[in-house]
Amino acid sequence: MMALVDCNNFYASCERVFDPLLEGQPIVVLSNNDGCVIARSQEAKDLGIKMGTPAFEIRELIEQQGVQVFSSNYTLYGDMSARVMETLRQFSPHVEVYSIDEAFLDADGLPGGSEPDALLRWGQELRATVRRHVGIPVGVGIGPTKALAKVANHIAKKHPQHKKVGVFVLDGHKREEILQNFPIGDVWGIGRKHAERLMQQGASTALAFTQLPESWVKQHMSVVGQRLQRELRGQSCLSLELVAQAKQNICTSRSFPDMLEDVELIREAVSTHASRCAFKLRREGSCAGALTVFVHTNRFKENEPQYANAQTLLLPQASADSRVLVRAALRGLDMIYKKGYRYKKAGVIVSKIVPRLQVQQDLFASSEENSRLMKVMDSLNSRYGQEKVRVASLGYAKDWRLRREKLSPCYTTSLAEVLLVRG
DNA sequence: TCTGGGGTCCTAGGACCC
DNA sequence: TCTGGGGTCCTAGGACCC
């Protein structure tokens, strides 16, 4: 058996942990530059606020209903996530961190046994402990496969009868009955396109999907659909991934709060994105063999001239050195930047990623690599703050940096911002 | 006025090899 | 008119996830 633990309304719940007055209030958390709604408390969902809605479209509703608004604070959410995951490790020796707010746990061989009742108690204990230790409410779904654990989790969070308990165990006997009432569009791995297609085929429930001929599923949904079909039938095809794999691509990109024409500012932004990609590579112990830089104008401004382009450069030798990647990114930018457009977004993607210790040396390249310098830089920055020591071209201009007007403090990661309790 | 930022996997088809 | 058989590698594009 496998358990899926999923934090409820994670970002909104993180904000709530540090301000009890927010209990019972509608909360939304906005994307970078305070653009779109990316998280909502239950109360905000009940007001009909949809995921991805631009903030300006619901300005009135926010005022009328007293919705509490936050800029996203990934430093806070990342740290809270780590605390949740740490707590989960007390409940199972095998934990796969699936996303910032979700984890799969091996629920076999638990001390209490694998009977449905025992699993239910285990789930409740887990849920209460996370709540007590970290302050975050979670839902727990338990089933024979990952896909069925996802179904169970959905029921634990949405079903009126099970919501209060917050834990649902989907054991073999109940499988068909539950899948019969489970809409196909809510199934993990079925997106909008496949949901439409399946409805046309008459498969509007998860159960009906499991009953379609495998050949049809293979033809229209590839082996991915086939695996999902088997998972829902109770045959495990997706195992726990206990060790996070090194990434194959790493991307750092941002929209600008306002549109930008000045190439110097865009160069600062691109330098910063490249340098952050380099940092992410070093943190993983990887190097990148190629780098792509891209820019585009604002696609929502239909009456303005539009331009989008990207340039990929192969590096002579795979690298995670900020200076090397920044230089490559600026060279790429020079190749695609066109004067006269107002740019909205720029980004850098690194690819052809290899482990640091497997980098193919270049016989003819003069090695500019100096990993010791990068190590010193990283340790200084971890002590004194992000980018205190940096490549000069990252600059200091404020114009292109994020707009975050409703940012909460970094309660758990910055001594200066620790919550003050008055006696 | 204002519209996010990351990722993965799979397949088909082209270019190439012997 | 007829035109082999077996591979690999790479990329773009689609679909999905959080």
PDB file of C-alpha atoms in Angstrom, chain A residues 153-418:
ATOM      1  CA  ASN A 153      -6.367  11.614  -1.387  1.00  0.00           C
ATOM      2  CA  HIS A 154      -8.894  13.458  -3.528  1.00  0.00           C
ATOM      3  CA  ILE A 155     -11.702  11.792  -1.618  1.00  0.00           C
ATOM      4  CA  ALA A 156     -10.069  12.547   1.733  1.00  0.00           C
ATOM      5  CA  LYS A 157      -9.995  16.239   0.833  1.00  0.00           C
ATOM      6  CA  LYS A 158     -13.232  16.727  -1.083  1.00  0.00           C
ATOM      7  CA  HIS A 159     -15.767  14.150  -0.014  1.00  0.00           C
ATOM      8  CA  PRO A 160     -18.125  15.625   2.587  1.00  0.00           C
ATOM      9  CA  GLN A 161     -18.210  12.385   4.553  1.00  0.00           C
ATOM     10  CA  HIS A 162     -14.430  11.956   4.767  1.00  0.00           C
ATOM     11  CA  LYS A 163     -13.281  15.556   4.807  1.00  0.00           C
ATOM     12  CA  LYS A 164     -13.500  15.840   8.571  1.00  0.00           C
ATOM     13  CA  VAL A 165     -11.265  12.834   9.085  1.00  0.00           C
ATOM     14  CA  GLY A 166      -8.913  13.920   6.312  1.00  0.00           C
ATOM     15  CA  VAL A 167      -7.793  10.347   5.688  1.00  0.00           C
ATOM     16  CA  PHE A 168      -9.201   7.836   3.242  1.00  0.00           C
ATOM     17  CA  VAL A 169      -8.157   4.237   2.676  1.00  0.00           C
ATOM     18  CA  LEU A 170      -9.047   2.766  -0.701  1.00  0.00           C
ATOM     19  CA  ASP A 171      -8.742  -0.974  -0.323  1.00  0.00           C
ATOM     20  CA  GLY A 172      -9.279  -3.555  -3.031  1.00  0.00           C
ATOM     21  CA  HIS A 173     -12.945  -4.357  -2.396  1.00  0.00           C
ATOM     22  CA  LYS A 174     -14.101  -0.777  -2.623  1.00  0.00           C
ATOM     23  CA  ARG A 175     -12.121  -0.009  -5.778  1.00  0.00           C
ATOM     24  CA  GLU A 176     -14.822  -0.434  -8.427  1.00  0.00           C
ATOM     25  CA  GLU A 177     -17.497   1.339  -6.474  1.00  0.00           C
ATOM     26  CA  ILE A 178     -15.249   4.315  -5.841  1.00  0.00           C
ATOM     27  CA  LEU A 179     -13.930   4.584  -9.379  1.00  0.00           C
ATOM     28  CA  GLN A 180     -17.470   4.428 -10.693  1.00  0.00           C
ATOM     29  CA  ASN A 181     -18.209   7.707  -8.941  1.00  0.00           C
ATOM     30  CA  PHE A 182     -14.901   9.340  -9.785  1.00  0.00           C
ATOM     31  CA  PRO A 183     -15.000  11.784 -12.732  1.00  0.00           C
ATOM     32  CA  ILE A 184     -12.379  11.010 -15.380  1.00  0.00           C
ATOM     33  CA  GLY A 185     -11.191  14.617 -15.424  1.00  0.00           C
ATOM     34  CA  ASP A 186     -10.152  14.395 -11.769  1.00  0.00           C
ATOM     35  CA  VAL A 187      -7.841  11.457 -12.392  1.00  0.00           C
ATOM     36  CA  TRP A 188      -4.122  12.157 -11.986  1.00  0.00           C
ATOM     37  CA  GLY A 189      -2.544  12.176 -15.438  1.00  0.00           C
ATOM     38  CA  ILE A 190      -5.765  12.965 -17.312  1.00  0.00           C
ATOM     39  CA  GLY A 191      -5.621  16.550 -18.495  1.00  0.00           C
ATOM     40  CA  ARG A 192      -8.153  18.608 -20.400  1.00  0.00           C
ATOM     41  CA  LYS A 193      -7.455  17.091 -23.817  1.00  0.00           C
ATOM     42  CA  HIS A 194      -7.585  13.470 -22.762  1.00  0.00           C
ATOM     43  CA  ALA A 195     -10.643  14.111 -20.587  1.00  0.00           C
ATOM     44  CA  GLU A 196     -12.519  15.466 -23.615  1.00  0.00           C
ATOM     45  CA  ARG A 197     -11.432  12.572 -25.778  1.00  0.00           C
ATOM     46  CA  LEU A 198     -12.415  10.010 -23.169  1.00  0.00           C
ATOM     47  CA  MET A 199     -15.832  11.557 -22.632  1.00  0.00           C
ATOM     48  CA  GLN A 200     -16.431  11.242 -26.369  1.00  0.00           C
ATOM     49  CA  GLN A 201     -15.607   7.573 -26.000  1.00  0.00           C
ATOM     50  CA  GLY A 202     -18.203   7.322 -23.280  1.00  0.00           C
ATOM     51  CA  ALA A 203     -15.620   6.957 -20.527  1.00  0.00           C
ATOM     52  CA  SER A 204     -16.664   9.715 -18.160  1.00  0.00           C
ATOM     53  CA  THR A 205     -15.626   7.911 -14.987  1.00  0.00           C
ATOM     54  CA  ALA A 206     -12.369   6.385 -13.833  1.00  0.00           C
ATOM     55  CA  LEU A 207     -14.009   2.960 -13.833  1.00  0.00           C
ATOM     56  CA  ALA A 208     -15.132   3.282 -17.460  1.00  0.00           C
ATOM     57  CA  PHE A 209     -11.592   4.280 -18.375  1.00  0.00           C
ATOM     58  CA  THR A 210     -10.174   1.123 -16.817  1.00  0.00           C
ATOM     59  CA  GLN A 211     -12.606  -0.891 -18.944  1.00  0.00           C
ATOM     60  CA  LEU A 212     -11.555   0.557 -22.319  1.00  0.00           C
ATOM     61  CA  PRO A 213      -9.552  -1.807 -24.540  1.00  0.00           C
ATOM     62  CA  GLU A 214      -5.825  -1.466 -23.898  1.00  0.00           C
ATOM     63  CA  SER A 215      -5.188  -1.147 -27.629  1.00  0.00           C
ATOM     64  CA  TRP A 216      -7.360   1.962 -27.866  1.00  0.00           C
ATOM     65  CA  VAL A 217      -5.657   3.503 -24.843  1.00  0.00           C
ATOM     66  CA  LYS A 218      -2.219   2.689 -26.248  1.00  0.00           C
ATOM     67  CA  GLN A 219      -3.088   4.218 -29.584  1.00  0.00           C
ATOM     68  CA  HIS A 220      -4.523   7.461 -28.267  1.00  0.00           C
ATOM     69  CA  MET A 221      -2.679   7.955 -24.993  1.00  0.00           C
ATOM     70  CA  SER A 222       0.601   6.095 -25.523  1.00  0.00           C
ATOM     71  CA  VAL A 223       2.203   3.927 -22.866  1.00  0.00           C
ATOM     72  CA  VAL A 224       1.596   6.690 -20.338  1.00  0.00           C
ATOM     73  CA  GLY A 225      -2.148   6.100 -20.585  1.00  0.00           C
ATOM     74  CA  GLN A 226      -1.653   2.352 -20.476  1.00  0.00           C
ATOM     75  CA  ARG A 227       0.333   2.577 -17.261  1.00  0.00           C
ATOM     76  CA  LEU A 228      -2.328   4.772 -15.707  1.00  0.00           C
ATOM     77  CA  GLN A 229      -5.033   2.329 -16.738  1.00  0.00           C
ATOM     78  CA  ARG A 230      -3.199  -0.535 -15.041  1.00  0.00           C
ATOM     79  CA  GLU A 231      -2.498   1.545 -11.947  1.00  0.00           C
ATOM     80  CA  LEU A 232      -6.218   2.246 -11.594  1.00  0.00           C
ATOM     81  CA  ARG A 233      -6.919  -1.469 -11.948  1.00  0.00           C
ATOM     82  CA  GLY A 234      -4.652  -1.999  -8.963  1.00  0.00           C
ATOM     83  CA  GLN A 235      -1.526  -3.132 -10.780  1.00  0.00           C
ATOM     84  CA  SER A 236       1.412  -1.025  -9.650  1.00  0.00           C
ATOM     85  CA  CYS A 237       3.440   0.444 -12.533  1.00  0.00           C
ATOM     86  CA  LEU A 238       4.883   3.527 -10.844  1.00  0.00           C
ATOM     87  CA  SER A 239       7.294   2.817  -8.028  1.00  0.00           C
ATOM     88  CA  LEU A 240       8.482   5.127  -5.287  1.00  0.00           C
ATOM     89  CA  GLU A 241      11.426   7.258  -6.378  1.00  0.00           C
ATOM     90  CA  LEU A 242      13.381   7.572  -3.204  1.00  0.00           C
ATOM     91  CA  VAL A 243      16.376   9.425  -4.598  1.00  0.00           C
ATOM     92  CA  ALA A 244      15.705  12.645  -6.459  1.00  0.00           C
ATOM     93  CA  GLN A 245      17.150  12.375  -9.955  1.00  0.00           C
ATOM     94  CA  ALA A 246      19.398  15.144 -11.230  1.00  0.00           C
ATOM     95  CA  LYS A 247      17.402  17.489 -13.425  1.00  0.00           C
ATOM     96  CA  GLN A 248      17.685  17.319 -17.208  1.00  0.00           C
ATOM     97  CA  ASN A 249      16.896  21.000 -17.678  1.00  0.00           C
ATOM     98  CA  ILE A 250      17.015  23.957 -15.349  1.00  0.00           C
ATOM     99  CA  CYS A 251      15.218  27.183 -16.175  1.00  0.00           C
ATOM    100  CA  THR A 252      15.266  30.562 -14.497  1.00  0.00           C
ATOM    101  CA  SER A 253      13.019  33.216 -15.962  1.00  0.00           C
ATOM    102  CA  ARG A 254      10.946  36.168 -14.829  1.00  0.00           C
ATOM    103  CA  SER A 255       8.467  38.586 -16.256  1.00  0.00           C
ATOM    104  CA  PHE A 256       9.410  42.194 -15.740  1.00  0.00           C
ATOM    105  CA  PRO A 257       7.015  44.200 -13.599  1.00  0.00           C
ATOM    106  CA  ASP A 258       6.928  46.779 -16.401  1.00  0.00           C
ATOM    107  CA  MET A 259       7.934  46.367 -20.012  1.00  0.00           C
ATOM    108  CA  LEU A 260      11.574  47.029 -20.817  1.00  0.00           C
ATOM    109  CA  GLU A 261      13.313  48.472 -23.878  1.00  0.00           C
ATOM    110  CA  ASP A 262      16.733  49.250 -22.489  1.00  0.00           C
ATOM    111  CA  VAL A 263      19.147  46.496 -23.452  1.00  0.00           C
ATOM    112  CA  GLU A 264      21.333  47.224 -20.442  1.00  0.00           C
ATOM    113  CA  LEU A 265      18.521  46.328 -18.046  1.00  0.00           C
ATOM    114  CA  ILE A 266      17.716  43.178 -19.987  1.00  0.00           C
ATOM    115  CA  ARG A 267      21.396  42.265 -19.818  1.00  0.00           C
ATOM    116  CA  GLU A 268      21.250  42.568 -16.045  1.00  0.00           C
ATOM    117  CA  ALA A 269      18.175  40.353 -15.894  1.00  0.00           C
ATOM    118  CA  VAL A 270      19.684  37.722 -18.204  1.00  0.00           C
ATOM    119  CA  SER A 271      22.964  37.778 -16.258  1.00  0.00           C
ATOM    120  CA  THR A 272      21.037  37.197 -13.058  1.00  0.00           C
ATOM    121  CA  HIS A 273      19.033  34.312 -14.531  1.00  0.00           C
ATOM    122  CA  ALA A 274      22.212  32.681 -15.856  1.00  0.00           C
ATOM    123  CA  SER A 275      23.934  33.073 -12.535  1.00  0.00           C
ATOM    124  CA  ARG A 276      20.969  31.500 -10.714  1.00  0.00           C
ATOM    125  CA  CYS A 277      20.977  28.585 -13.142  1.00  0.00           C
ATOM    126  CA  ALA A 278      24.689  28.132 -12.369  1.00  0.00           C
ATOM    127  CA  PHE A 279      23.922  28.135  -8.668  1.00  0.00           C
ATOM    128  CA  LYS A 280      21.166  25.542  -9.062  1.00  0.00           C
ATOM    129  CA  LEU A 281      23.567  23.371 -11.080  1.00  0.00           C
ATOM    130  CA  ARG A 282      26.270  23.581  -8.394  1.00  0.00           C
ATOM    131  CA  ARG A 283      23.766  22.740  -5.697  1.00  0.00           C
ATOM    132  CA  GLU A 284      22.923  19.526  -7.577  1.00  0.00           C
ATOM    133  CA  GLY A 285      26.535  18.702  -8.339  1.00  0.00           C
ATOM    134  CA  SER A 286      25.877  19.058 -12.076  1.00  0.00           C
ATOM    135  CA  CYS A 287      27.266  20.936 -15.062  1.00  0.00           C
ATOM    136  CA  ALA A 288      25.455  22.079 -18.202  1.00  0.00           C
ATOM    137  CA  GLY A 289      26.686  21.558 -21.755  1.00  0.00           C
ATOM    138  CA  ALA A 290      24.296  24.013 -23.380  1.00  0.00           C
ATOM    139  CA  LEU A 291      22.498  27.224 -22.559  1.00  0.00           C
ATOM    140  CA  THR A 292      19.421  28.814 -24.113  1.00  0.00           C
ATOM    141  CA  VAL A 293      18.467  32.424 -23.639  1.00  0.00           C
ATOM    142  CA  PHE A 294      15.025  33.689 -24.598  1.00  0.00           C
ATOM    143  CA  VAL A 295      13.157  36.987 -24.599  1.00  0.00           C
ATOM    144  CA  HIS A 296       9.658  37.995 -25.577  1.00  0.00           C
ATOM    145  CA  THR A 297       7.326  40.954 -25.645  1.00  0.00           C
ATOM    146  CA  ASN A 298       3.925  41.127 -23.948  1.00  0.00           C
ATOM    147  CA  ARG A 299       1.550  38.805 -25.795  1.00  0.00           C
ATOM    148  CA  PHE A 300      -1.457  40.406 -24.079  1.00  0.00           C
ATOM    149  CA  LYS A 301      -0.740  43.730 -25.790  1.00  0.00           C
ATOM    150  CA  GLU A 302      -2.262  42.827 -29.115  1.00  0.00           C
ATOM    151  CA  ASN A 303      -1.831  46.276 -30.623  1.00  0.00           C
ATOM    152  CA  GLU A 304       1.901  46.392 -29.910  1.00  0.00           C
ATOM    153  CA  PRO A 305       4.550  44.890 -32.170  1.00  0.00           C
ATOM    154  CA  GLN A 306       5.366  41.378 -30.978  1.00  0.00           C
ATOM    155  CA  TYR A 307       8.707  39.648 -30.981  1.00  0.00           C
ATOM    156  CA  ALA A 308       9.946  36.433 -29.406  1.00  0.00           C
ATOM    157  CA  ASN A 309      13.195  34.644 -29.947  1.00  0.00           C
ATOM    158  CA  ALA A 310      15.617  32.201 -28.380  1.00  0.00           C
ATOM    159  CA  GLN A 311      19.218  31.252 -28.960  1.00  0.00           C
ATOM    160  CA  THR A 312      20.966  28.095 -27.821  1.00  0.00           C
ATOM    161  CA  LEU A 313      24.730  27.970 -27.406  1.00  0.00           C
ATOM    162  CA  LEU A 314      26.790  24.857 -26.934  1.00  0.00           C
ATOM    163  CA  LEU A 315      29.509  25.288 -24.329  1.00  0.00           C
ATOM    164  CA  PRO A 316      32.971  24.007 -25.269  1.00  0.00           C
ATOM    165  CA  GLN A 317      33.004  22.238 -21.944  1.00  0.00           C
ATOM    166  CA  ALA A 318      30.115  21.583 -19.560  1.00  0.00           C
ATOM    167  CA  SER A 319      30.172  24.097 -16.749  1.00  0.00           C
ATOM    168  CA  ALA A 320      28.463  25.329 -13.586  1.00  0.00           C
ATOM    169  CA  ASP A 321      30.676  28.389 -13.296  1.00  0.00           C
ATOM    170  CA  SER A 322      28.620  31.576 -12.997  1.00  0.00           C
ATOM    171  CA  ARG A 323      31.131  33.561 -15.055  1.00  0.00           C
ATOM    172  CA  VAL A 324      31.061  31.073 -17.931  1.00  0.00           C
ATOM    173  CA  LEU A 325      27.270  30.818 -18.037  1.00  0.00           C
ATOM    174  CA  VAL A 326      26.724  34.568 -17.683  1.00  0.00           C
ATOM    175  CA  ARG A 327      29.109  35.255 -20.549  1.00  0.00           C
ATOM    176  CA  ALA A 328      27.385  32.683 -22.767  1.00  0.00           C
ATOM    177  CA  ALA A 329      23.953  34.056 -21.902  1.00  0.00           C
ATOM    178  CA  LEU A 330      24.975  37.612 -22.780  1.00  0.00           C
ATOM    179  CA  ARG A 331      26.433  36.431 -26.059  1.00  0.00           C
ATOM    180  CA  GLY A 332      23.145  34.688 -26.832  1.00  0.00           C
ATOM    181  CA  LEU A 333      21.165  37.784 -25.877  1.00  0.00           C
ATOM    182  CA  ASP A 334      23.235  39.929 -28.240  1.00  0.00           C
ATOM    183  CA  MET A 335      22.274  37.560 -31.052  1.00  0.00           C
ATOM    184  CA  ILE A 336      18.525  37.883 -30.508  1.00  0.00           C
ATOM    185  CA  TYR A 337      17.955  41.315 -28.985  1.00  0.00           C
ATOM    186  CA  LYS A 338      16.231  43.670 -31.399  1.00  0.00           C
ATOM    187  CA  LYS A 339      15.891  47.334 -30.684  1.00  0.00           C
ATOM    188  CA  GLY A 340      12.486  48.974 -30.720  1.00  0.00           C
ATOM    189  CA  TYR A 341      10.438  46.379 -28.880  1.00  0.00           C
ATOM    190  CA  ARG A 342       9.122  46.537 -25.352  1.00  0.00           C
ATOM    191  CA  TYR A 343      10.138  43.309 -23.667  1.00  0.00           C
ATOM    192  CA  LYS A 344       8.089  41.603 -20.972  1.00  0.00           C
ATOM    193  CA  LYS A 345      10.080  38.523 -20.107  1.00  0.00           C
ATOM    194  CA  ALA A 346      13.552  37.022 -20.336  1.00  0.00           C
ATOM    195  CA  GLY A 347      14.930  33.705 -19.224  1.00  0.00           C
ATOM    196  CA  VAL A 348      17.784  31.234 -19.324  1.00  0.00           C
ATOM    197  CA  ILE A 349      17.553  27.453 -19.675  1.00  0.00           C
ATOM    198  CA  VAL A 350      20.534  25.175 -19.179  1.00  0.00           C
ATOM    199  CA  SER A 351      20.498  21.701 -20.692  1.00  0.00           C
ATOM    200  CA  LYS A 352      22.746  18.777 -21.674  1.00  0.00           C
ATOM    201  CA  ILE A 353      23.293  18.374 -17.975  1.00  0.00           C
ATOM    202  CA  VAL A 354      25.919  15.923 -16.693  1.00  0.00           C
ATOM    203  CA  PRO A 355      27.260  15.089 -13.244  1.00  0.00           C
ATOM    204  CA  ARG A 356      30.187  17.323 -12.320  1.00  0.00           C
ATOM    205  CA  LEU A 357      32.536  14.374 -12.063  1.00  0.00           C
ATOM    206  CA  GLN A 358      31.712  13.146 -15.555  1.00  0.00           C
ATOM    207  CA  VAL A 359      32.455  16.307 -17.486  1.00  0.00           C
ATOM    208  CA  GLN A 360      34.241  15.577 -20.730  1.00  0.00           C
ATOM    209  CA  GLN A 361      37.444  17.623 -20.757  1.00  0.00           C
ATOM    210  CA  ASP A 362      38.297  19.691 -23.806  1.00  0.00           C
ATOM    211  CA  LEU A 363      41.810  19.098 -25.088  1.00  0.00           C
ATOM    212  CA  PHE A 364      42.179  22.565 -26.569  1.00  0.00           C
ATOM    213  CA  ALA A 365      40.144  24.806 -24.315  1.00  0.00           C
ATOM    214  CA  SER A 366      42.012  26.975 -21.914  1.00  0.00           C
ATOM    215  CA  SER A 367      40.305  26.107 -18.678  1.00  0.00           C
ATOM    216  CA  GLU A 368      38.749  29.081 -16.994  1.00  0.00           C
ATOM    217  CA  GLU A 369      37.083  26.841 -14.493  1.00  0.00           C
ATOM    218  CA  ASN A 370      37.911  27.542 -10.946  1.00  0.00           C
ATOM    219  CA  SER A 371      35.492  25.606  -8.835  1.00  0.00           C
ATOM    220  CA  ARG A 372      37.195  26.723  -5.653  1.00  0.00           C
ATOM    221  CA  LEU A 373      36.214  30.313  -6.386  1.00  0.00           C
ATOM    222  CA  MET A 374      32.587  29.264  -6.890  1.00  0.00           C
ATOM    223  CA  LYS A 375      32.690  27.312  -3.628  1.00  0.00           C
ATOM    224  CA  VAL A 376      33.946  30.334  -1.719  1.00  0.00           C
ATOM    225  CA  MET A 377      31.342  32.528  -3.382  1.00  0.00           C
ATOM    226  CA  ASP A 378      28.546  30.103  -2.477  1.00  0.00           C
ATOM    227  CA  SER A 379      29.602  29.836   1.129  1.00  0.00           C
ATOM    228  CA  LEU A 380      29.867  33.608   1.500  1.00  0.00           C
ATOM    229  CA  ASN A 381      26.427  34.013  -0.019  1.00  0.00           C
ATOM    230  CA  SER A 382      24.884  31.342   2.145  1.00  0.00           C
ATOM    231  CA  ARG A 383      26.188  33.216   5.169  1.00  0.00           C
ATOM    232  CA  TYR A 384      25.621  36.831   4.165  1.00  0.00           C
ATOM    233  CA  GLY A 385      22.677  36.571   1.795  1.00  0.00           C
ATOM    234  CA  GLN A 386      21.849  35.737  -1.809  1.00  0.00           C
ATOM    235  CA  GLU A 387      24.191  37.364  -4.349  1.00  0.00           C
ATOM    236  CA  LYS A 388      26.163  39.418  -1.872  1.00  0.00           C
ATOM    237  CA  VAL A 389      29.177  38.294  -3.915  1.00  0.00           C
ATOM    238  CA  ARG A 390      28.398  38.170  -7.615  1.00  0.00           C
ATOM    239  CA  VAL A 391      29.405  38.641 -11.197  1.00  0.00           C
ATOM    240  CA  ALA A 392      29.368  42.383 -11.829  1.00  0.00           C
ATOM    241  CA  SER A 393      27.033  42.242 -14.819  1.00  0.00           C
ATOM    242  CA  LEU A 394      24.163  41.206 -12.532  1.00  0.00           C
ATOM    243  CA  GLY A 395      24.004  44.905 -11.696  1.00  0.00           C
ATOM    244  CA  TYR A 396      21.958  46.755  -9.133  1.00  0.00           C
ATOM    245  CA  ALA A 397      19.108  48.263 -11.134  1.00  0.00           C
ATOM    246  CA  LYS A 398      15.706  47.912  -9.515  1.00  0.00           C
ATOM    247  CA  ASP A 399      13.606  48.392 -12.648  1.00  0.00           C
ATOM    248  CA  TRP A 400      13.297  44.768 -13.670  1.00  0.00           C
ATOM    249  CA  ARG A 401      13.177  43.094 -10.281  1.00  0.00           C
ATOM    250  CA  LEU A 402       9.984  41.578  -8.870  1.00  0.00           C
ATOM    251  CA  ARG A 403       7.078  43.547  -7.619  1.00  0.00           C
ATOM    252  CA  ARG A 404       6.087  42.019  -4.265  1.00  0.00           C
ATOM    253  CA  GLU A 405       3.967  44.474  -2.397  1.00  0.00           C
ATOM    254  CA  LYS A 406       2.297  42.077   0.006  1.00  0.00           C
ATOM    255  CA  LEU A 407       5.275  40.003   1.039  1.00  0.00           C
ATOM    256  CA  SER A 408       5.090  38.337   4.435  1.00  0.00           C
ATOM    257  CA  PRO A 409       8.215  38.022   6.604  1.00  0.00           C
ATOM    258  CA  CYS A 410      10.561  35.033   6.294  1.00  0.00           C
ATOM    259  CA  TYR A 411       9.511  33.886   9.740  1.00  0.00           C
ATOM    260  CA  THR A 412      11.513  30.680   9.761  1.00  0.00           C
ATOM    261  CA  THR A 413      14.687  31.496   7.859  1.00  0.00           C
ATOM    262  CA  SER A 414      15.703  35.010   8.874  1.00  0.00           C
ATOM    263  CA  LEU A 415      16.567  35.910  12.448  1.00  0.00           C
ATOM    264  CA  ALA A 416      15.615  39.505  11.800  1.00  0.00           C
ATOM    265  CA  GLU A 417      12.103  38.422  10.813  1.00  0.00           C
ATOM    266  CA  VAL A 418      11.319  35.939  13.540  1.00  0.00           C
TER     267      VAL A 418
END
